[in-house]
Short mmCIF file of N, CA and C in Angstrom, two decimals:
data_model
loop_
_atom_site.label_atom_id
_atom_site.label_comp_id
_atom_site.label_asym_id
_atom_site.label_seq_id
_atom_site.Cartn_x
_atom_site.Cartn_y
_atom_site.Cartn_z
N MET A 667 -4.84 7.42 -17.54
CA MET A 667 -5.25 6.58 -16.43
C MET A 667 -4.69 7.21 -15.15
N ALA A 668 -5.56 7.64 -14.27
CA ALA A 668 -5.15 8.23 -13.00
C ALA A 668 -5.54 7.29 -11.87
N LEU A 669 -4.57 6.96 -11.03
CA LEU A 669 -4.80 6.05 -9.91
C LEU A 669 -4.36 6.72 -8.62
N GLU A 670 -4.76 6.13 -7.48
CA GLU A 670 -4.44 6.70 -6.18
C GLU A 670 -4.05 5.59 -5.22
N LEU A 671 -3.07 5.89 -4.36
CA LEU A 671 -2.59 4.92 -3.39
C LEU A 671 -2.16 5.66 -2.14
N SER A 672 -2.50 5.11 -0.97
CA SER A 672 -2.04 5.68 0.29
C SER A 672 -1.14 4.68 0.97
N GLY A 673 -0.12 5.19 1.65
CA GLY A 673 0.79 4.31 2.35
C GLY A 673 1.83 5.09 3.11
N LYS A 674 2.67 4.35 3.81
CA LYS A 674 3.73 4.95 4.61
C LYS A 674 4.99 5.07 3.75
N LEU A 675 5.58 6.26 3.73
CA LEU A 675 6.83 6.48 3.01
C LEU A 675 7.94 5.78 3.78
N ILE A 676 8.55 4.77 3.18
CA ILE A 676 9.58 4.03 3.91
C ILE A 676 10.99 4.31 3.38
N LYS A 677 11.11 4.87 2.18
CA LYS A 677 12.45 5.13 1.64
C LYS A 677 12.37 6.20 0.56
N LYS A 678 13.30 7.17 0.62
CA LYS A 678 13.47 8.15 -0.45
C LYS A 678 14.87 7.94 -1.02
N MET A 679 14.93 7.67 -2.32
CA MET A 679 16.23 7.53 -2.96
C MET A 679 16.79 8.92 -3.29
N SER A 680 18.06 8.97 -3.65
CA SER A 680 18.67 10.26 -3.98
C SER A 680 18.18 10.73 -5.35
N GLU A 681 18.25 12.03 -5.56
CA GLU A 681 17.82 12.61 -6.83
C GLU A 681 18.80 12.23 -7.93
N VAL A 682 18.27 12.02 -9.13
CA VAL A 682 19.08 11.71 -10.30
C VAL A 682 18.82 12.82 -11.32
N THR A 683 19.90 13.37 -11.87
CA THR A 683 19.75 14.43 -12.87
C THR A 683 20.45 14.03 -14.15
N GLY A 684 20.08 14.69 -15.22
CA GLY A 684 20.71 14.41 -16.51
C GLY A 684 20.28 15.43 -17.54
N THR A 685 20.78 15.22 -18.75
CA THR A 685 20.44 16.08 -19.88
C THR A 685 19.87 15.21 -20.98
N GLY A 686 18.72 15.61 -21.52
CA GLY A 686 18.07 14.86 -22.58
C GLY A 686 18.73 15.08 -23.93
N LYS A 687 18.27 14.33 -24.94
CA LYS A 687 18.81 14.46 -26.30
C LYS A 687 18.64 15.88 -26.85
N ASN A 688 17.56 16.52 -26.43
CA ASN A 688 17.28 17.87 -26.93
C ASN A 688 17.99 18.95 -26.12
N GLY A 689 18.81 18.58 -25.14
CA GLY A 689 19.59 19.53 -24.38
C GLY A 689 18.94 20.05 -23.12
N THR A 690 17.72 19.63 -22.82
CA THR A 690 17.07 20.09 -21.59
C THR A 690 17.50 19.24 -20.40
N ASN A 691 17.60 19.89 -19.27
CA ASN A 691 17.96 19.19 -18.04
C ASN A 691 16.72 18.56 -17.42
N TRP A 692 16.90 17.40 -16.77
CA TRP A 692 15.80 16.74 -16.10
C TRP A 692 16.27 16.27 -14.73
N ILE A 693 15.29 16.07 -13.84
CA ILE A 693 15.57 15.59 -12.49
C ILE A 693 14.49 14.58 -12.13
N LYS A 694 14.91 13.53 -11.44
CA LYS A 694 14.00 12.45 -11.06
C LYS A 694 14.38 11.97 -9.67
N GLN A 695 13.37 11.58 -8.87
CA GLN A 695 13.61 10.98 -7.57
C GLN A 695 12.62 9.86 -7.36
N GLU A 696 13.13 8.72 -6.90
CA GLU A 696 12.27 7.58 -6.62
C GLU A 696 12.05 7.46 -5.12
N PHE A 697 10.92 6.87 -4.75
CA PHE A 697 10.59 6.64 -3.35
C PHE A 697 9.76 5.37 -3.25
N VAL A 698 9.71 4.81 -2.03
CA VAL A 698 9.00 3.55 -1.81
C VAL A 698 7.92 3.78 -0.77
N LEU A 699 6.70 3.35 -1.11
CA LEU A 699 5.56 3.38 -0.19
C LEU A 699 5.24 1.97 0.25
N GLU A 700 4.80 1.83 1.50
CA GLU A 700 4.29 0.56 1.99
C GLU A 700 2.81 0.73 2.26
N THR A 701 1.98 -0.10 1.62
CA THR A 701 0.53 0.03 1.77
C THR A 701 0.11 -0.36 3.18
N GLN A 702 -1.08 0.07 3.58
CA GLN A 702 -1.61 -0.18 4.91
C GLN A 702 -2.62 -1.32 4.89
N ASP A 703 -2.47 -2.26 3.97
CA ASP A 703 -3.39 -3.38 3.83
C ASP A 703 -3.10 -4.46 4.87
N GLN A 704 -3.94 -5.49 4.88
CA GLN A 704 -3.72 -6.62 5.78
C GLN A 704 -2.38 -7.28 5.44
N TYR A 705 -2.08 -7.38 4.17
CA TYR A 705 -0.80 -7.90 3.70
C TYR A 705 -0.10 -6.76 2.97
N PRO A 706 0.72 -5.96 3.68
CA PRO A 706 1.32 -4.76 3.08
C PRO A 706 2.22 -5.09 1.89
N LYS A 707 2.19 -4.20 0.92
CA LYS A 707 3.04 -4.32 -0.26
C LYS A 707 3.88 -3.07 -0.36
N LYS A 708 5.08 -3.22 -0.91
CA LYS A 708 5.96 -2.09 -1.14
C LYS A 708 5.90 -1.74 -2.61
N VAL A 709 5.74 -0.43 -2.89
CA VAL A 709 5.59 0.05 -4.25
C VAL A 709 6.61 1.16 -4.48
N CYS A 710 7.45 0.99 -5.51
CA CYS A 710 8.43 2.01 -5.88
C CYS A 710 7.81 2.94 -6.91
N MET A 711 7.87 4.24 -6.64
CA MET A 711 7.30 5.26 -7.53
C MET A 711 8.37 6.31 -7.81
N SER A 712 8.11 7.15 -8.80
CA SER A 712 9.05 8.22 -9.11
C SER A 712 8.32 9.53 -9.31
N VAL A 713 9.03 10.63 -9.03
CA VAL A 713 8.55 11.97 -9.33
C VAL A 713 9.58 12.62 -10.24
N TRP A 714 9.10 13.42 -11.17
CA TRP A 714 9.96 14.06 -12.16
C TRP A 714 9.83 15.57 -12.08
N GLY A 715 10.90 16.27 -12.46
CA GLY A 715 10.88 17.72 -12.59
C GLY A 715 10.61 18.42 -11.27
N ASP A 716 9.75 19.44 -11.31
CA ASP A 716 9.48 20.23 -10.11
C ASP A 716 8.70 19.47 -9.06
N LYS A 717 8.16 18.31 -9.39
CA LYS A 717 7.43 17.49 -8.41
C LYS A 717 8.39 16.92 -7.35
N THR A 718 9.70 16.91 -7.64
CA THR A 718 10.65 16.45 -6.63
C THR A 718 10.62 17.37 -5.41
N GLN A 719 10.25 18.64 -5.61
CA GLN A 719 10.14 19.58 -4.49
C GLN A 719 8.95 19.25 -3.60
N ASP A 720 7.92 18.60 -4.16
CA ASP A 720 6.78 18.18 -3.35
C ASP A 720 7.15 17.03 -2.43
N LEU A 721 8.12 16.21 -2.84
CA LEU A 721 8.56 15.06 -2.03
C LEU A 721 9.55 15.47 -0.95
N ALA A 722 10.31 16.55 -1.18
CA ALA A 722 11.39 16.95 -0.27
C ALA A 722 10.95 17.13 1.18
N PRO A 723 9.85 17.82 1.50
CA PRO A 723 9.51 18.03 2.91
C PRO A 723 8.90 16.81 3.60
N ILE A 724 8.54 15.79 2.87
CA ILE A 724 7.91 14.61 3.46
C ILE A 724 8.99 13.71 4.03
N GLN A 725 8.84 13.35 5.30
CA GLN A 725 9.83 12.53 5.99
C GLN A 725 9.45 11.05 5.92
N GLU A 726 10.46 10.20 6.00
CA GLU A 726 10.20 8.76 6.04
C GLU A 726 9.38 8.44 7.28
N GLY A 727 8.38 7.57 7.12
CA GLY A 727 7.49 7.21 8.20
C GLY A 727 6.15 7.93 8.14
N GLU A 728 6.05 8.99 7.35
CA GLU A 728 4.79 9.71 7.22
C GLU A 728 3.84 8.98 6.28
N ILE A 729 2.54 9.17 6.51
CA ILE A 729 1.51 8.60 5.65
C ILE A 729 1.28 9.58 4.50
N VAL A 730 1.29 9.06 3.27
CA VAL A 730 1.19 9.89 2.08
C VAL A 730 0.11 9.33 1.16
N LYS A 731 -0.67 10.22 0.57
CA LYS A 731 -1.62 9.82 -0.47
C LYS A 731 -1.03 10.28 -1.80
N VAL A 732 -0.87 9.35 -2.74
CA VAL A 732 -0.21 9.63 -4.01
C VAL A 732 -1.18 9.38 -5.15
N GLN A 733 -1.26 10.33 -6.06
CA GLN A 733 -1.97 10.13 -7.32
C GLN A 733 -0.92 9.92 -8.39
N PHE A 734 -1.13 8.91 -9.23
CA PHE A 734 -0.07 8.52 -10.16
C PHE A 734 -0.63 7.96 -11.45
N ASN A 735 0.24 7.84 -12.43
CA ASN A 735 -0.04 7.18 -13.71
C ASN A 735 0.95 6.05 -13.88
N VAL A 736 0.54 5.01 -14.57
CA VAL A 736 1.42 3.89 -14.90
C VAL A 736 1.77 4.02 -16.37
N GLU A 737 3.07 4.03 -16.66
CA GLU A 737 3.54 4.19 -18.04
C GLU A 737 4.50 3.06 -18.38
N SER A 738 4.38 2.56 -19.59
CA SER A 738 5.29 1.53 -20.09
C SER A 738 5.89 1.99 -21.40
N ARG A 739 7.12 1.56 -21.66
CA ARG A 739 7.77 1.87 -22.93
C ARG A 739 8.61 0.69 -23.35
N GLU A 740 8.82 0.57 -24.65
CA GLU A 740 9.57 -0.55 -25.21
C GLU A 740 10.95 -0.06 -25.64
N TYR A 741 11.97 -0.85 -25.33
CA TYR A 741 13.33 -0.56 -25.75
C TYR A 741 14.02 -1.88 -26.02
N ASN A 742 14.50 -2.07 -27.25
CA ASN A 742 15.18 -3.31 -27.66
C ASN A 742 14.33 -4.54 -27.37
N GLU A 743 13.08 -4.47 -27.74
CA GLU A 743 12.12 -5.56 -27.59
C GLU A 743 11.89 -5.99 -26.14
N ARG A 744 12.14 -5.08 -25.21
CA ARG A 744 11.83 -5.30 -23.79
C ARG A 744 10.96 -4.16 -23.33
N TRP A 745 10.06 -4.44 -22.41
CA TRP A 745 9.14 -3.43 -21.91
C TRP A 745 9.54 -3.02 -20.50
N TYR A 746 9.50 -1.72 -20.25
CA TYR A 746 9.84 -1.15 -18.96
C TYR A 746 8.64 -0.35 -18.46
N THR A 747 8.25 -0.60 -17.23
CA THR A 747 7.08 0.05 -16.64
C THR A 747 7.52 0.94 -15.49
N GLU A 748 6.92 2.11 -15.41
CA GLU A 748 7.25 3.08 -14.37
C GLU A 748 5.96 3.63 -13.78
N ILE A 749 5.97 3.85 -12.48
CA ILE A 749 4.84 4.47 -11.79
C ILE A 749 5.25 5.91 -11.51
N ARG A 750 4.62 6.86 -12.22
CA ARG A 750 4.97 8.27 -12.09
C ARG A 750 3.93 9.00 -11.25
N ALA A 751 4.38 9.49 -10.10
CA ALA A 751 3.49 10.25 -9.21
C ALA A 751 3.39 11.68 -9.72
N TYR A 752 2.18 12.22 -9.72
CA TYR A 752 2.02 13.62 -10.12
C TYR A 752 1.42 14.47 -9.00
N ARG A 753 0.99 13.85 -7.90
CA ARG A 753 0.48 14.61 -6.76
C ARG A 753 0.75 13.84 -5.48
N LEU A 754 1.31 14.53 -4.49
CA LEU A 754 1.61 13.94 -3.18
C LEU A 754 0.90 14.77 -2.12
N ASP A 755 0.16 14.10 -1.24
CA ASP A 755 -0.53 14.77 -0.14
C ASP A 755 -0.19 14.06 1.16
N ARG A 756 0.21 14.85 2.15
CA ARG A 756 0.44 14.27 3.47
C ARG A 756 -0.89 13.91 4.09
N SER A 757 -0.96 12.71 4.69
CA SER A 757 -2.19 12.29 5.36
C SER A 757 -2.05 12.34 6.86
N GLY A 758 -0.85 12.37 7.38
CA GLY A 758 -0.62 12.40 8.82
C GLY A 758 0.85 12.57 9.10
N ALA A 759 1.17 12.89 10.37
CA ALA A 759 2.56 13.12 10.73
C ALA A 759 3.35 11.84 10.85
N SER A 760 2.71 10.76 11.28
CA SER A 760 3.40 9.48 11.39
C SER A 760 2.39 8.37 11.13
N ALA A 761 2.89 7.17 11.03
CA ALA A 761 2.02 6.04 10.70
C ALA A 761 1.13 5.69 11.88
N PRO A 762 -0.19 5.86 11.76
CA PRO A 762 -1.08 5.47 12.84
C PRO A 762 -1.32 3.96 12.81
N ALA A 763 -1.66 3.43 13.95
CA ALA A 763 -2.01 2.01 13.99
C ALA A 763 -3.34 1.83 13.28
N PRO A 764 -3.52 0.77 12.51
CA PRO A 764 -4.77 0.58 11.79
C PRO A 764 -6.00 0.59 12.69
N ALA A 765 -5.89 0.11 13.93
CA ALA A 765 -7.04 0.06 14.82
C ALA A 765 -7.44 1.47 15.27
N GLN A 766 -6.51 2.42 15.29
CA GLN A 766 -6.80 3.77 15.72
C GLN A 766 -7.27 4.65 14.57
N ASP A 767 -7.34 4.11 13.38
CA ASP A 767 -7.71 4.87 12.20
C ASP A 767 -9.19 5.21 12.17
N ASN A 768 -10.00 4.71 13.12
CA ASN A 768 -11.44 4.93 13.09
C ASN A 768 -11.88 6.10 13.96
N ALA A 769 -10.98 6.98 14.34
CA ALA A 769 -11.34 8.12 15.18
C ALA A 769 -12.33 9.01 14.45
N GLY A 770 -13.36 9.46 15.16
CA GLY A 770 -14.31 10.39 14.58
C GLY A 770 -15.55 9.75 14.01
N TRP A 771 -15.72 8.48 14.14
CA TRP A 771 -16.94 7.84 13.65
C TRP A 771 -17.40 6.81 14.65
N ALA A 772 -18.69 6.58 14.68
CA ALA A 772 -19.27 5.60 15.59
C ALA A 772 -19.70 4.38 14.79
N PRO A 773 -19.55 3.20 15.35
CA PRO A 773 -20.00 2.01 14.63
C PRO A 773 -21.51 2.05 14.42
N SER A 774 -21.97 1.50 13.32
CA SER A 774 -23.39 1.57 13.00
C SER A 774 -24.21 0.58 13.81
N ALA A 775 -23.61 -0.49 14.30
CA ALA A 775 -24.34 -1.47 15.09
C ALA A 775 -23.61 -1.66 16.41
N PRO A 776 -24.35 -1.81 17.53
CA PRO A 776 -23.68 -2.04 18.81
C PRO A 776 -23.00 -3.40 18.81
N ALA A 777 -21.96 -3.49 19.61
CA ALA A 777 -21.23 -4.76 19.69
C ALA A 777 -22.11 -5.80 20.36
N ALA A 778 -22.07 -7.01 19.85
CA ALA A 778 -22.88 -8.09 20.41
C ALA A 778 -22.27 -8.57 21.71
N ALA A 779 -23.13 -8.93 22.66
CA ALA A 779 -22.67 -9.46 23.94
C ALA A 779 -22.15 -10.87 23.72
N PRO A 780 -21.09 -11.25 24.42
CA PRO A 780 -20.57 -12.60 24.24
C PRO A 780 -21.59 -13.64 24.69
N ALA A 781 -21.66 -14.72 23.97
CA ALA A 781 -22.61 -15.79 24.29
C ALA A 781 -22.13 -16.54 25.52
N SER A 782 -23.09 -16.87 26.41
CA SER A 782 -22.70 -17.57 27.64
C SER A 782 -22.60 -19.06 27.41
N ALA A 783 -23.30 -19.58 26.41
CA ALA A 783 -23.26 -21.02 26.14
C ALA A 783 -22.18 -21.32 25.11
N ALA A 784 -21.71 -22.55 25.13
CA ALA A 784 -20.71 -22.98 24.16
C ALA A 784 -21.36 -23.05 22.79
N PRO A 785 -20.60 -22.88 21.72
CA PRO A 785 -21.19 -22.95 20.38
C PRO A 785 -21.76 -24.34 20.11
N ALA A 786 -22.80 -24.36 19.30
CA ALA A 786 -23.47 -25.63 18.98
C ALA A 786 -22.55 -26.52 18.16
N ASN A 787 -22.61 -27.80 18.43
CA ASN A 787 -21.80 -28.78 17.70
C ASN A 787 -22.67 -29.37 16.60
N ASN A 788 -22.35 -29.09 15.37
CA ASN A 788 -23.14 -29.55 14.24
C ASN A 788 -22.56 -30.80 13.60
N PHE A 789 -21.64 -31.45 14.26
CA PHE A 789 -21.02 -32.65 13.70
C PHE A 789 -21.75 -33.89 14.20
N PRO A 790 -21.82 -34.93 13.36
CA PRO A 790 -22.47 -36.17 13.82
C PRO A 790 -21.62 -36.83 14.91
N PRO A 791 -22.26 -37.60 15.78
CA PRO A 791 -21.49 -38.27 16.85
C PRO A 791 -20.51 -39.27 16.24
N LEU A 792 -19.40 -39.43 16.92
CA LEU A 792 -18.38 -40.36 16.46
C LEU A 792 -18.87 -41.80 16.64
N ALA A 793 -18.56 -42.61 15.68
CA ALA A 793 -18.91 -44.02 15.78
C ALA A 793 -17.98 -44.70 16.78
N ALA A 794 -18.40 -45.85 17.27
CA ALA A 794 -17.57 -46.59 18.21
C ALA A 794 -16.23 -46.90 17.54
N GLU A 795 -15.23 -47.07 18.37
CA GLU A 795 -13.89 -47.35 17.86
C GLU A 795 -13.92 -48.53 16.89
N SER A 796 -13.37 -48.31 15.74
CA SER A 796 -13.25 -49.40 14.77
C SER A 796 -11.84 -49.37 14.21
N GLY A 797 -11.46 -50.44 13.58
CA GLY A 797 -10.10 -50.55 13.05
C GLY A 797 -9.89 -49.67 11.83
N ASP A 798 -10.97 -49.29 11.14
CA ASP A 798 -10.84 -48.49 9.92
C ASP A 798 -11.31 -47.07 10.22
N ASP A 799 -10.35 -46.15 10.42
CA ASP A 799 -10.73 -44.77 10.72
C ASP A 799 -10.50 -43.84 9.53
N LEU A 800 -10.25 -44.40 8.35
CA LEU A 800 -10.07 -43.57 7.16
C LEU A 800 -11.44 -43.20 6.59
N PRO A 801 -11.60 -41.98 6.12
CA PRO A 801 -12.91 -41.55 5.62
C PRO A 801 -13.23 -42.04 4.21
N PHE A 802 -12.35 -42.77 3.57
CA PHE A 802 -12.62 -43.22 2.20
C PHE A 802 -12.34 -44.69 2.03
#
């Protein structure tokens, strides 16, 4: 399963190294992206092995496009899920404002002129004052 996400790099954690059961050395680094959605979300991802070198030149605040896989494993009847990035691409030097992201394209329809009249009132007229103003 290959997925893709773009967002602003907001945090790079320090590298973690170790030795596996088979005696090979490993290296891992986690980082946090913030999506550029209407309601931004923060997503923690990790890179392993030589992919940590792909993360090194990217500075916090830069826009990054990440391709990743989601992996889960079971340990002592508990499940642990990890988002492993396998490709990182810089999308820009710094976080652009969402409104400025449309550079290079023209809207397909011209903007409508503002209406000079007030919007139509589709509500029925209010009844004369009565003691019972509850709708039920």
